[in-house]
mmCIF file of C-alpha atoms in Angstrom:
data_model
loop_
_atom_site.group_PDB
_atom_site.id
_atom_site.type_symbol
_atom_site.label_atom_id
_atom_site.label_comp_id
_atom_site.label_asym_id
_atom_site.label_seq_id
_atom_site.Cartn_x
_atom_site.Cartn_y
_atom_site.Cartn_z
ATOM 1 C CA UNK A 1 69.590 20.013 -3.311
ATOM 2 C CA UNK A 2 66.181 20.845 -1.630
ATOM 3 C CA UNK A 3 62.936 18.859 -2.058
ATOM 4 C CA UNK A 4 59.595 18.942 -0.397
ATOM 5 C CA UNK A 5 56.566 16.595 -0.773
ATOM 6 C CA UNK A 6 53.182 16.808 0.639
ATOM 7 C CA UNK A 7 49.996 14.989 0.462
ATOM 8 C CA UNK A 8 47.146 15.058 2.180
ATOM 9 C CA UNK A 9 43.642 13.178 1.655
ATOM 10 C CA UNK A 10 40.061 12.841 3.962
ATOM 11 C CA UNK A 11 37.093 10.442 3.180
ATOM 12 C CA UNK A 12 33.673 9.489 5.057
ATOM 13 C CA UNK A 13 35.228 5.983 5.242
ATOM 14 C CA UNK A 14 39.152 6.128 3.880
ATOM 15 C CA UNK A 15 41.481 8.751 4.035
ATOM 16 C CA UNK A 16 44.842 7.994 2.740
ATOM 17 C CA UNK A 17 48.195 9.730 1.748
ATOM 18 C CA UNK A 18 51.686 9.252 1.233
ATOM 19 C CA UNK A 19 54.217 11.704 0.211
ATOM 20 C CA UNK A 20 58.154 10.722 -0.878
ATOM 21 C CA UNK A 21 60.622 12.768 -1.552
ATOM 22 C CA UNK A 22 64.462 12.195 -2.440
ATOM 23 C CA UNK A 23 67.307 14.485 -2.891
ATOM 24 C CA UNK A 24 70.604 14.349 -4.749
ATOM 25 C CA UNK A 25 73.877 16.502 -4.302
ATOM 26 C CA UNK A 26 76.923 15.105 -6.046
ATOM 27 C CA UNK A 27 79.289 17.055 -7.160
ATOM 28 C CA UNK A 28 82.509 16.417 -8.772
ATOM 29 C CA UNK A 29 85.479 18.916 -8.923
ATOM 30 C CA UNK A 30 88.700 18.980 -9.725
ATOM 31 C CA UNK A 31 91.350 21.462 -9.936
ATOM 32 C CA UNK A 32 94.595 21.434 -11.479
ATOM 33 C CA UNK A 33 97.848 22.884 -11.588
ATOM 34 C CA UNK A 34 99.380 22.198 -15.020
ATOM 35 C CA UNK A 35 102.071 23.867 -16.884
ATOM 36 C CA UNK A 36 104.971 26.252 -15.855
ATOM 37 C CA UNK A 37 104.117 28.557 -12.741
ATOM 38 C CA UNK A 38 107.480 30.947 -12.010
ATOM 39 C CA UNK A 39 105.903 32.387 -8.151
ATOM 40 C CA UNK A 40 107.613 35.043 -6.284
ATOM 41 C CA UNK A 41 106.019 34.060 -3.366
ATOM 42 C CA UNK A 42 103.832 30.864 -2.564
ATOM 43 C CA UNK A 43 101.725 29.176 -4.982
ATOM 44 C CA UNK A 44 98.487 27.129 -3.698
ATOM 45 C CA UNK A 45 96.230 25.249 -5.465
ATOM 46 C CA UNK A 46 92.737 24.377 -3.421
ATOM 47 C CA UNK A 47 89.583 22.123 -4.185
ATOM 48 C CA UNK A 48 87.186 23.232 -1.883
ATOM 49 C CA UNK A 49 83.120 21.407 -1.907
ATOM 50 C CA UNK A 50 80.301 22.082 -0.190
ATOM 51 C CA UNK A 51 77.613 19.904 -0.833
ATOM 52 C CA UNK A 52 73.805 20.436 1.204
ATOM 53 C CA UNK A 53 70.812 17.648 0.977
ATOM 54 C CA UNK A 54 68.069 18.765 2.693
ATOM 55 C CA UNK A 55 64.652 16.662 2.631
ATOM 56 C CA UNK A 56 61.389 16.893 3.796
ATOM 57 C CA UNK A 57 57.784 14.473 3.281
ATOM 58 C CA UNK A 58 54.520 15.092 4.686
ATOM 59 C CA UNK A 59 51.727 12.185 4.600
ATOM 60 C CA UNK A 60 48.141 13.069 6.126
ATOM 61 C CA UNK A 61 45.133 10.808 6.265
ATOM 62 C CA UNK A 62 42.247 11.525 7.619
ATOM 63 C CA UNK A 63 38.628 9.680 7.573
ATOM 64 C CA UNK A 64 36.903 6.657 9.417
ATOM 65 C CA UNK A 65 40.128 5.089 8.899
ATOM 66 C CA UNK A 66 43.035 7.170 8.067
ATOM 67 C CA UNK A 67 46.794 6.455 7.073
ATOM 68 C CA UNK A 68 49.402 8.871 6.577
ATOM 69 C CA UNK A 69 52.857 7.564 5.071
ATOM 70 C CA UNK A 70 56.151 9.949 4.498
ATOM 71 C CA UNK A 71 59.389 8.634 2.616
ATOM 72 C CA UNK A 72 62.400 11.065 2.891
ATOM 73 C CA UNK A 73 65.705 10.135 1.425
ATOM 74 C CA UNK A 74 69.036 12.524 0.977
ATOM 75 C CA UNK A 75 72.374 11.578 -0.106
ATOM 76 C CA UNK A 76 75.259 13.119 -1.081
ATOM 77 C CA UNK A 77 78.027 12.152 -3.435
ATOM 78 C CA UNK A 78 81.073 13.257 -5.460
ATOM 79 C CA UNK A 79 84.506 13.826 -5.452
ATOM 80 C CA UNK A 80 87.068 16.383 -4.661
ATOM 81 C CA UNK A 81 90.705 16.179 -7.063
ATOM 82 C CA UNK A 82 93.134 18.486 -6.428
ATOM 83 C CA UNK A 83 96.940 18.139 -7.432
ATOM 84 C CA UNK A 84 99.726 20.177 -9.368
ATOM 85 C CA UNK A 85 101.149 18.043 -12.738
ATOM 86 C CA UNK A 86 103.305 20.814 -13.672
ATOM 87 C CA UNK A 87 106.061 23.015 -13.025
ATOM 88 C CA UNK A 88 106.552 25.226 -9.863
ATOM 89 C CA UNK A 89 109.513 27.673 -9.000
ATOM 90 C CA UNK A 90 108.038 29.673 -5.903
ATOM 91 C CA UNK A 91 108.956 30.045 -1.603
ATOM 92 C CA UNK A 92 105.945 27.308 -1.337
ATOM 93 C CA UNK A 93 103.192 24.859 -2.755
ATOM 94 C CA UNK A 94 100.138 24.078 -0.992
ATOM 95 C CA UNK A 95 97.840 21.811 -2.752
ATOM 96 C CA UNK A 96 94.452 20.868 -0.848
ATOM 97 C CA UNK A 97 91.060 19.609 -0.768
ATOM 98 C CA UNK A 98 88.256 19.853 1.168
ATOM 99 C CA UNK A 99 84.630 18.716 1.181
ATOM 100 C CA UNK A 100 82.047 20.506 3.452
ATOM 101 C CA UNK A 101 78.732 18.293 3.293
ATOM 102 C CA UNK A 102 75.576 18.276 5.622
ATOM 103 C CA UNK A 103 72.114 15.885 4.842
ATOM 104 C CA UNK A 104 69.289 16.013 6.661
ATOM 105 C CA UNK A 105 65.952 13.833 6.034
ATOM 106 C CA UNK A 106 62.460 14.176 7.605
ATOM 107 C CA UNK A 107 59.263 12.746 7.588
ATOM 108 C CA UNK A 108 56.076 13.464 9.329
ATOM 109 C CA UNK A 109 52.602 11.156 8.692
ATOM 110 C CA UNK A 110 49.995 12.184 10.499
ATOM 111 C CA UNK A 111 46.500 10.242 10.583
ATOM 112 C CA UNK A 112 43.428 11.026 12.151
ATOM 113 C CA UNK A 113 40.083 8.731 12.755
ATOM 114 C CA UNK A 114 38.401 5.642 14.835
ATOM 115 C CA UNK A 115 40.911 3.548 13.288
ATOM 116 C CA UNK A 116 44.242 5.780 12.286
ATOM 117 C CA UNK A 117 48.206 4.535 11.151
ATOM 118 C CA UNK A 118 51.175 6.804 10.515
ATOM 119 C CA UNK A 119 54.491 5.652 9.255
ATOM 120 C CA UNK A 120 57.411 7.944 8.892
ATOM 121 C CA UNK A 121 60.721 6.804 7.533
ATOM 122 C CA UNK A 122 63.384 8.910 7.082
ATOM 123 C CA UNK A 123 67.267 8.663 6.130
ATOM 124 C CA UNK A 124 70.215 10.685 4.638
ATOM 125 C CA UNK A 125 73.477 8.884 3.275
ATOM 126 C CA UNK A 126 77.178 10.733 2.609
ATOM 127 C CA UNK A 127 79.959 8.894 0.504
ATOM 128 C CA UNK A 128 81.983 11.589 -0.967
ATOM 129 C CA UNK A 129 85.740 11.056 -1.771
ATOM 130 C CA UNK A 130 88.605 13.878 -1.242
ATOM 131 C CA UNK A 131 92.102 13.510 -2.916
ATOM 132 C CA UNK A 132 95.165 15.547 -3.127
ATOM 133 C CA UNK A 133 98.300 14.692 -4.903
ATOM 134 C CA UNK A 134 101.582 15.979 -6.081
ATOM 135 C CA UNK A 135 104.183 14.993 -8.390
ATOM 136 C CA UNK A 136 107.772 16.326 -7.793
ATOM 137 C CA UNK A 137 110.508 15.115 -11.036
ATOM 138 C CA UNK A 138 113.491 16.750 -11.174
ATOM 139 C CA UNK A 139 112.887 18.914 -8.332
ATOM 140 C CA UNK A 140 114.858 20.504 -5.311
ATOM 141 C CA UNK A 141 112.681 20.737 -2.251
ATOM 142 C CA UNK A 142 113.981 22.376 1.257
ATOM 143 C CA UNK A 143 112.941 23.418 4.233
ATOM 144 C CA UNK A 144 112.798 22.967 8.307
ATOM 145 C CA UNK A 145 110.137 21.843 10.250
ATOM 146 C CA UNK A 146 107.141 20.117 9.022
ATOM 147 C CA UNK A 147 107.999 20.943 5.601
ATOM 148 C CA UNK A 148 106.173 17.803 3.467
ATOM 149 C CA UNK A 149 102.848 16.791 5.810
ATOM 150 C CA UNK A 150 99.476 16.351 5.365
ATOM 151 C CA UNK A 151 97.237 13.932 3.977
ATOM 152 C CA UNK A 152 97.904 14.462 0.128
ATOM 153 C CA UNK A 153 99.533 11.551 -2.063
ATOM 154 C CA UNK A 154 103.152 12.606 -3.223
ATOM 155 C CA UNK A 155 105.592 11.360 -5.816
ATOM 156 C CA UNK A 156 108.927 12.076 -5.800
ATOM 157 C CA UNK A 157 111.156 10.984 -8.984
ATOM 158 C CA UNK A 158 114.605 12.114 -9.951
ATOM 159 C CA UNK A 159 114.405 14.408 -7.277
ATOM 160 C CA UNK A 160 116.518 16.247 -4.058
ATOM 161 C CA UNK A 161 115.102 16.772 -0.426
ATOM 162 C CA UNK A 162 117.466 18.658 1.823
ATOM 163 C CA UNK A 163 115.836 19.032 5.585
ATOM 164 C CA UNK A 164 117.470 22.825 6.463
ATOM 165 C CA UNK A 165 116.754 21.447 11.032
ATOM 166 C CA UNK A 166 119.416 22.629 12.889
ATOM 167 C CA UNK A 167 117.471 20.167 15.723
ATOM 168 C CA UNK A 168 119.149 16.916 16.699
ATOM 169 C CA UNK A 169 115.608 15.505 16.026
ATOM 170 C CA UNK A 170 115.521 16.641 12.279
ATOM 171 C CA UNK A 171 114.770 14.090 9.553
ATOM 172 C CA UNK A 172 112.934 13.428 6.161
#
């Protein structure tokens, strides 16, 4: 989201302008894995968001007495869902998600007379939510080192997990 506000104003006695501007990126995604995938390789299912808030307000006054005034908010929001409900025969499954988001917020007054005020406030906000999850029922899952990590939420119900570590440090 981009936005961009300016005002400007001049008098003999009074000049005075004020410009605000807000901005609003919030997107929601979610992907899913659902049904039967039969992989011969690795299967990977990725939420990837990149959200970008950019703002910008421009107040000037000018006169005998002049007052500028800029307002510039930007937020960001949404959510990134990504998980895998269904079945998966393959070597791997990845599921991941990632949210890439920047803000940026600025204000410039600018006043000019005998008697002159400028007033500039600026301010960007980010509350976005990632998730990744995975449900394993009825499912055989092997492998060495590092095998289940990360940050994702996952279920396991009815199910076998055989650690394949030779290493006297191995465990699930």
């Amino acid at each position: 989201a981009v936005g961009r506000s300016t005002a400007v104003s001049g008098g003999l006695l009074l000049g005075a302008a004020g410009a605000i501007t807000e901005t609003d990126a919030a997107a929601n995604l979610e992907t899913e894995l659902n049904g039967t995938i039969h992989a011969a390789g690795n299967v990977q299912v990725s939420a990837d968001a990149i959200n970008h808030s950019d703002t910008q307000a421009a107040g000037v006054g000018g006169g005998t007495v002049g007052i500028g005034v800029s307002i510039a908010k930007s937020h960001i929001g949404g959510a990134v869902d990504a998980h895998s409900d269904g079945a998966v025969y393959g070597n791997t499954l990845l599921v991941r998600g990632t949210a890439t988001n920047t803000a940026n917020a600025e204000g410039f007054a600018l006043a000019g007379g005998l008697l002159a005020v400028g007033f500039n406030y600026a301010t960007t906000d980010i509350e976005s939510e990632v998730k990744a999850r995975v449900f394993f029922d009825k499912s055989y899952v092997e492998g060495d080192v590092d095998f289940i990590f990360g940050d994702a939420t996952a279920f396991f119900y009815r199910s076998e997990i055989r650690s394949l570590g030779a290493r006297k440090n191995s465990y699930v």
